[in-house]
GROMACS .gro file of N, CA and C in nm:
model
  282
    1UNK      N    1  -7.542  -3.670  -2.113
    1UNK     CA    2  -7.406  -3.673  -2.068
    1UNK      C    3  -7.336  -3.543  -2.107
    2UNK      N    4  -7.230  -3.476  -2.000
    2UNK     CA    5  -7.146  -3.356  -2.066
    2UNK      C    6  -7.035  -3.368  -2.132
    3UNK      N    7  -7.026  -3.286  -2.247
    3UNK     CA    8  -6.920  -3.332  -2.283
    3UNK      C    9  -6.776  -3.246  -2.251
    4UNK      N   10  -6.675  -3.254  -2.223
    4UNK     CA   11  -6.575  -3.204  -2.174
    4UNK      C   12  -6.473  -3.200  -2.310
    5UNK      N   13  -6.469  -3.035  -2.346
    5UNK     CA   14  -6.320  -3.009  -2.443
    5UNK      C   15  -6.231  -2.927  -2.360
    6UNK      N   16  -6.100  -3.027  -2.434
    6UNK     CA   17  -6.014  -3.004  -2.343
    6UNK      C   18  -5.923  -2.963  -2.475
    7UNK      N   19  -5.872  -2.804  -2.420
    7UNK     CA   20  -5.757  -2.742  -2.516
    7UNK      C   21  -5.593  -2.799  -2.522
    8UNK      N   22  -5.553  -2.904  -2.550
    8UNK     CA   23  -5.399  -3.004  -2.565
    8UNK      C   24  -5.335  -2.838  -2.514
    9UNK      N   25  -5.313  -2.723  -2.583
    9UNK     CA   26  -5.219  -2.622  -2.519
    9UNK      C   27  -5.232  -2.552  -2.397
   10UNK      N   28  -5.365  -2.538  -2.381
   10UNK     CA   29  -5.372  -2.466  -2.260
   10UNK      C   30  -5.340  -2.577  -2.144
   11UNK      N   31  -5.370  -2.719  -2.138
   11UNK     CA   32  -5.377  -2.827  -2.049
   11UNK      C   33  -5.209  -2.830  -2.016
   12UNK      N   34  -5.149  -2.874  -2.160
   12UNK     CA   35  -5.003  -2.862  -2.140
   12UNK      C   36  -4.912  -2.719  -2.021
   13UNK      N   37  -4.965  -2.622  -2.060
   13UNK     CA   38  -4.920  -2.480  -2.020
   13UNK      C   39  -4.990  -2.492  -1.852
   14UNK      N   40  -5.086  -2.494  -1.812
   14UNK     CA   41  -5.128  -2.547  -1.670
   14UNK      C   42  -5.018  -2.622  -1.624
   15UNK      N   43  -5.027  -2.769  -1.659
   15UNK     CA   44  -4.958  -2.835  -1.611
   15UNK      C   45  -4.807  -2.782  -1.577
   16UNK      N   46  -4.767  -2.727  -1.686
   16UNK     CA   47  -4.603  -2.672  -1.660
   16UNK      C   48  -4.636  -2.619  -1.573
   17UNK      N   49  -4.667  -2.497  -1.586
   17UNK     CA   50  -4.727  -2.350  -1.473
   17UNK      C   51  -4.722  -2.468  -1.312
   18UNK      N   52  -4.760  -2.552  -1.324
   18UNK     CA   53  -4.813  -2.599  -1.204
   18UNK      C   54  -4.687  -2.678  -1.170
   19UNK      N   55  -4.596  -2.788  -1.252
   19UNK     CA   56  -4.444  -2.811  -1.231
   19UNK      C   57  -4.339  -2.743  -1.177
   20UNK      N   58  -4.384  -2.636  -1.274
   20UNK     CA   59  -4.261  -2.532  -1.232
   20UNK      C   60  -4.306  -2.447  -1.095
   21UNK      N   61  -4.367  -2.404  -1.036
   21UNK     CA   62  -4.445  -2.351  -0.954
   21UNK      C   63  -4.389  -2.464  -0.812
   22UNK      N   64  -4.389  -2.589  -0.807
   22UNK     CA   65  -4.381  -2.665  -0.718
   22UNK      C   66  -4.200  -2.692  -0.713
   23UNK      N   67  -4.144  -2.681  -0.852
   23UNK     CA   68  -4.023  -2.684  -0.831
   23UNK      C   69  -3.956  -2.574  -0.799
   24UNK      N   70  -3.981  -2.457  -0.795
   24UNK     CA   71  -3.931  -2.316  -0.731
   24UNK      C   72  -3.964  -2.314  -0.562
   25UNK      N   73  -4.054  -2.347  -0.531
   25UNK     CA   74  -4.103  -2.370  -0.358
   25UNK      C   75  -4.005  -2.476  -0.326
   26UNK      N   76  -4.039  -2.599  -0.392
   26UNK     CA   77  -3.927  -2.691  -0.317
   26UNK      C   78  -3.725  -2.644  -0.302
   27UNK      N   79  -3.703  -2.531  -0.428
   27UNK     CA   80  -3.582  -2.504  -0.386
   27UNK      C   81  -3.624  -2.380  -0.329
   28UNK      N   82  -3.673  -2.294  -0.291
   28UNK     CA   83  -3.673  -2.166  -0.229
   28UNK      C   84  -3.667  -2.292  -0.090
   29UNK      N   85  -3.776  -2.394  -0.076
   29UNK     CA   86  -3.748  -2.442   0.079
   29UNK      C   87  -3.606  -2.496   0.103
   30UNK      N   88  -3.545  -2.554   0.021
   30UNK     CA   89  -3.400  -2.632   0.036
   30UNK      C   90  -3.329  -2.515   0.054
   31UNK      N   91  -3.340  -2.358  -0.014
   31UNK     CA   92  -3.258  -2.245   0.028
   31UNK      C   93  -3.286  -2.195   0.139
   32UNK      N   94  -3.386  -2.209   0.210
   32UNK     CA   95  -3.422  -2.171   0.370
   32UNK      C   96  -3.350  -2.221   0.446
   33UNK      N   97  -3.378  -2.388   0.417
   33UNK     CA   98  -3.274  -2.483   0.492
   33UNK      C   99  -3.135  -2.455   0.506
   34UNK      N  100  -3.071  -2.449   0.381
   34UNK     CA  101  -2.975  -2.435   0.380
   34UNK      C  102  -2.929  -2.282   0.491
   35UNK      N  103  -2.961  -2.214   0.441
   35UNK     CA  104  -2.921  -2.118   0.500
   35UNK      C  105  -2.967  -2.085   0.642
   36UNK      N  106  -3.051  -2.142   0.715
   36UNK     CA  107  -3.068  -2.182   0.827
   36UNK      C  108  -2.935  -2.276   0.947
   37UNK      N  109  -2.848  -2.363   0.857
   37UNK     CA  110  -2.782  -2.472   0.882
   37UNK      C  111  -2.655  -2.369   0.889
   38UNK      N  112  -2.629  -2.316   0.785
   38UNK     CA  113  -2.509  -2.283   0.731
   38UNK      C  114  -2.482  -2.132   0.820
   39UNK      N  115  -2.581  -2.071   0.811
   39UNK     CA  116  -2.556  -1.951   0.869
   39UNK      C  117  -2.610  -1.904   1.000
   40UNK      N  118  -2.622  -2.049   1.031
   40UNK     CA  119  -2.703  -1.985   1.203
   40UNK      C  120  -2.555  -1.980   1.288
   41UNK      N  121  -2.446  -2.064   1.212
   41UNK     CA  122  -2.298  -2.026   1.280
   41UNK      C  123  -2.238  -1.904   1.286
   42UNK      N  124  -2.159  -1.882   1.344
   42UNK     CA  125  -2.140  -1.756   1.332
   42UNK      C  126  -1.948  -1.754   1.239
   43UNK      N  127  -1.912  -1.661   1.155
   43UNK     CA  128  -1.846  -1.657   1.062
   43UNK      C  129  -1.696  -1.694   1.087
   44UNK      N  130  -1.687  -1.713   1.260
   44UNK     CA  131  -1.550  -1.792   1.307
   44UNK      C  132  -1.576  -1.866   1.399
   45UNK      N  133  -1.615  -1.999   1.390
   45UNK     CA  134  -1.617  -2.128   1.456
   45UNK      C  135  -1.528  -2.140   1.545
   46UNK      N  136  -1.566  -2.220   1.679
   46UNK     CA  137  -1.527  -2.247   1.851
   46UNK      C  138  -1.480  -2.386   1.785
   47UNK      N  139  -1.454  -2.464   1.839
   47UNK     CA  140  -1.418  -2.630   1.875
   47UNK      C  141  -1.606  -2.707   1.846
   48UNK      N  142  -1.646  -2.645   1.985
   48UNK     CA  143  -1.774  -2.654   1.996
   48UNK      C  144  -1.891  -2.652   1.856
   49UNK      N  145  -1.843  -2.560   1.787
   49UNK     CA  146  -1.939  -2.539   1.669
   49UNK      C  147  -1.892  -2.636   1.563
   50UNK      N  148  -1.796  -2.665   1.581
   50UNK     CA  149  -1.736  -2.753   1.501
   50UNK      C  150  -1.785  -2.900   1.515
   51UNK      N  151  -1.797  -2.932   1.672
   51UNK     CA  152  -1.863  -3.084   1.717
   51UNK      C  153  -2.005  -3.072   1.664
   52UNK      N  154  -2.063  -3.000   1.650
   52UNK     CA  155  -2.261  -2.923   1.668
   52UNK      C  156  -2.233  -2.950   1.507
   53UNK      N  157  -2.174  -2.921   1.428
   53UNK     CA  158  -2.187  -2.930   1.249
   53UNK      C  159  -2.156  -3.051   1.257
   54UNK      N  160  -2.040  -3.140   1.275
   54UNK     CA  161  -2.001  -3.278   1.255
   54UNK      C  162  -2.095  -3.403   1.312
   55UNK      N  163  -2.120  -3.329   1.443
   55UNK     CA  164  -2.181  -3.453   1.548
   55UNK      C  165  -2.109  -3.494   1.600
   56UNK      N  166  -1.998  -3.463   1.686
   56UNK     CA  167  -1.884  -3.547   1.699
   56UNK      C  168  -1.827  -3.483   1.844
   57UNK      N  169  -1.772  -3.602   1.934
   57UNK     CA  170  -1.722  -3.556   2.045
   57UNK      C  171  -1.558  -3.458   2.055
   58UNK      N  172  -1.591  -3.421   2.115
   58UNK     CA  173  -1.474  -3.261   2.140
   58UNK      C  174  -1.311  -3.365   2.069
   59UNK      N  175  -1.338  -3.460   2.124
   59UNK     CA  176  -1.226  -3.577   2.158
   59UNK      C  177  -1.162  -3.547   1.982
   60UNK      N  178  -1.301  -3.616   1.934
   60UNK     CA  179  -1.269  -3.622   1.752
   60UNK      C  180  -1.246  -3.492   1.691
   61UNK      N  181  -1.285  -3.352   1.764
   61UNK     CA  182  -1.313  -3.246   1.678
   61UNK      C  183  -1.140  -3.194   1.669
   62UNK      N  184  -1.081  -3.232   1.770
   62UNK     CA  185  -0.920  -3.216   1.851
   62UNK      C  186  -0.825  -3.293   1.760
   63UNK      N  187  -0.897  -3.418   1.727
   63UNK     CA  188  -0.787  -3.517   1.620
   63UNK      C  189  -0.829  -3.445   1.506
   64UNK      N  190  -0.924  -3.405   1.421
   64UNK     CA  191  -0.972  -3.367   1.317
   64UNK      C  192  -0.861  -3.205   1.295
   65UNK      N  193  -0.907  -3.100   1.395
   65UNK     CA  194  -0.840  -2.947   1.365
   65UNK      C  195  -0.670  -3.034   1.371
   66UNK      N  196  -0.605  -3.109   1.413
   66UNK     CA  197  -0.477  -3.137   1.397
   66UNK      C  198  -0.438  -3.200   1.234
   67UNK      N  199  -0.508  -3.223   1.135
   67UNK     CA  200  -0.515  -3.278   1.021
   67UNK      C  201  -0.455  -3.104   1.013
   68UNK      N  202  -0.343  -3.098   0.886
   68UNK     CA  203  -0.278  -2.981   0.826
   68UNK      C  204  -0.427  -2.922   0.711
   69UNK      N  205  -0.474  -3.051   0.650
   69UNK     CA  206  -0.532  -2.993   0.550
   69UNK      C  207  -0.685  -2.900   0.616
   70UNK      N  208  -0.746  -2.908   0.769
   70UNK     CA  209  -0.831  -2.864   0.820
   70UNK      C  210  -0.819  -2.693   0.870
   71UNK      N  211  -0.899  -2.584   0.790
   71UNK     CA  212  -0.874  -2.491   0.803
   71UNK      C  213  -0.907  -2.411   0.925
   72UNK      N  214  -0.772  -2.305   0.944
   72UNK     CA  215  -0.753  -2.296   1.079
   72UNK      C  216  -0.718  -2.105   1.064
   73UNK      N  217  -0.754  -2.060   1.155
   73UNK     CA  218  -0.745  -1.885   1.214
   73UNK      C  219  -0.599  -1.878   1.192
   74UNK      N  220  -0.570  -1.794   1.135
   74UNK     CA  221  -0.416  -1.794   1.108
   74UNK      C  222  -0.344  -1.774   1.242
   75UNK      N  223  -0.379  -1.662   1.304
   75UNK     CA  224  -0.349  -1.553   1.455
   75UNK      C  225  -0.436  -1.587   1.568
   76UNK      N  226  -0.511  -1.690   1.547
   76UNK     CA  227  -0.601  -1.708   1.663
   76UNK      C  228  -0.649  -1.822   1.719
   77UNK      N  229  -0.616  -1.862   1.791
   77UNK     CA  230  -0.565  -2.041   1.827
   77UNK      C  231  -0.700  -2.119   1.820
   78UNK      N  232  -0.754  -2.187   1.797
   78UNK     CA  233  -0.903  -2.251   1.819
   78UNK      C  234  -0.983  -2.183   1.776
   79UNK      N  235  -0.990  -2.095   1.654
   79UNK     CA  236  -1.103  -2.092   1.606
   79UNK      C  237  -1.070  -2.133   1.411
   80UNK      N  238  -1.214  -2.136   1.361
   80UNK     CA  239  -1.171  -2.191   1.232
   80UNK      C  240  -1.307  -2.122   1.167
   81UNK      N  241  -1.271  -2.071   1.048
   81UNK     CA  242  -1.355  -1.986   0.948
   81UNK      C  243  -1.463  -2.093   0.918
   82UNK      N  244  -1.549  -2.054   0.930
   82UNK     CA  245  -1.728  -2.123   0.896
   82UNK      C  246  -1.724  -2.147   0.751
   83UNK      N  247  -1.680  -2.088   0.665
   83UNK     CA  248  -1.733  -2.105   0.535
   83UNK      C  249  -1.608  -2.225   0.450
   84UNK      N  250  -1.522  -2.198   0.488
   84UNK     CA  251  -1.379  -2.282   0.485
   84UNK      C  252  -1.389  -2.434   0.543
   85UNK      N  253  -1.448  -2.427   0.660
   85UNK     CA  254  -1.462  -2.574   0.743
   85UNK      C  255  -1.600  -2.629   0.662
   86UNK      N  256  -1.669  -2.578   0.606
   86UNK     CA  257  -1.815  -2.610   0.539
   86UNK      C  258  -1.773  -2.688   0.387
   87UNK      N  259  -1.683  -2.608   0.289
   87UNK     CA  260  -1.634  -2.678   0.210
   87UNK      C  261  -1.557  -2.762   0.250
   88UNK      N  262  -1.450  -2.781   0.338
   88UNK     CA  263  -1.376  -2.846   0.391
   88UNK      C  264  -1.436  -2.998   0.414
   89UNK      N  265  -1.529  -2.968   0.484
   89UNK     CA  266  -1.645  -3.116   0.499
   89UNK      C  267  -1.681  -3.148   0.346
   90UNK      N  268  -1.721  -3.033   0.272
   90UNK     CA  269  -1.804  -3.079   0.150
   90UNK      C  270  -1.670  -3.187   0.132
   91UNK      N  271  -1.564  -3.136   0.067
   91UNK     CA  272  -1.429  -3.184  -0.007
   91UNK      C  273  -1.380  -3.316   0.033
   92UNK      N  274  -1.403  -3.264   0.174
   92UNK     CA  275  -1.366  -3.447   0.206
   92UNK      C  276  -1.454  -3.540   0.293
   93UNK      N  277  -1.589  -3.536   0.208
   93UNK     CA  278  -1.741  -3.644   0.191
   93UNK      C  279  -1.704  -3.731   0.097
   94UNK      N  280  -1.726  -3.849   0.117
   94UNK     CA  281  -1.760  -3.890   0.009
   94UNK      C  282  -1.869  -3.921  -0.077
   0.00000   0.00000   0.00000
């Protein structure tokens, strides 16, 4: 029969190496995502881009930009800053 020694530190140190290794890929992939989602908009949102992030018909996107607290182009009628409407959703998720 063979016998198998196994070093407790080096086994431990693999294993991490190999934890940590899988937990850096899984957020490098969640940062792809993300930034795939977030930035395939472009940095001043239509009505339209606004329904395409929410899911939501033009109808709702129209009652929604009329809420005061929904951020809006100061000088420019129908459009709304991407990064502003993104927290904006975060803030009011529950």
């Amino acid at each position: 029969m063979t016998k198998i020694t196994i070093d407790i530190d080096r086994f431990e140190e693999e294993f991490l190496k190999y934890r940590f290794d899988k937990l850096i890929q899984a957020a490098y992939e969640k940062g792809v995502e993300d930034g795939r989602t977030t930035f395939s908009y472009p940095p001043v949102l239509k009505a339209q881009h606004v329904a395409e992030i929410l899911q939501v018909k033009m109808t709702t996107v129209y009652k929604i930009t009329q809420n005061p607290s929904f951020p809006k182009m100061q000088n420019i009628k129908g459009r709304y800053p991407r990064d502003k409407v993104l927290k904006w959703i975060e803030l009011n998720s529950i």
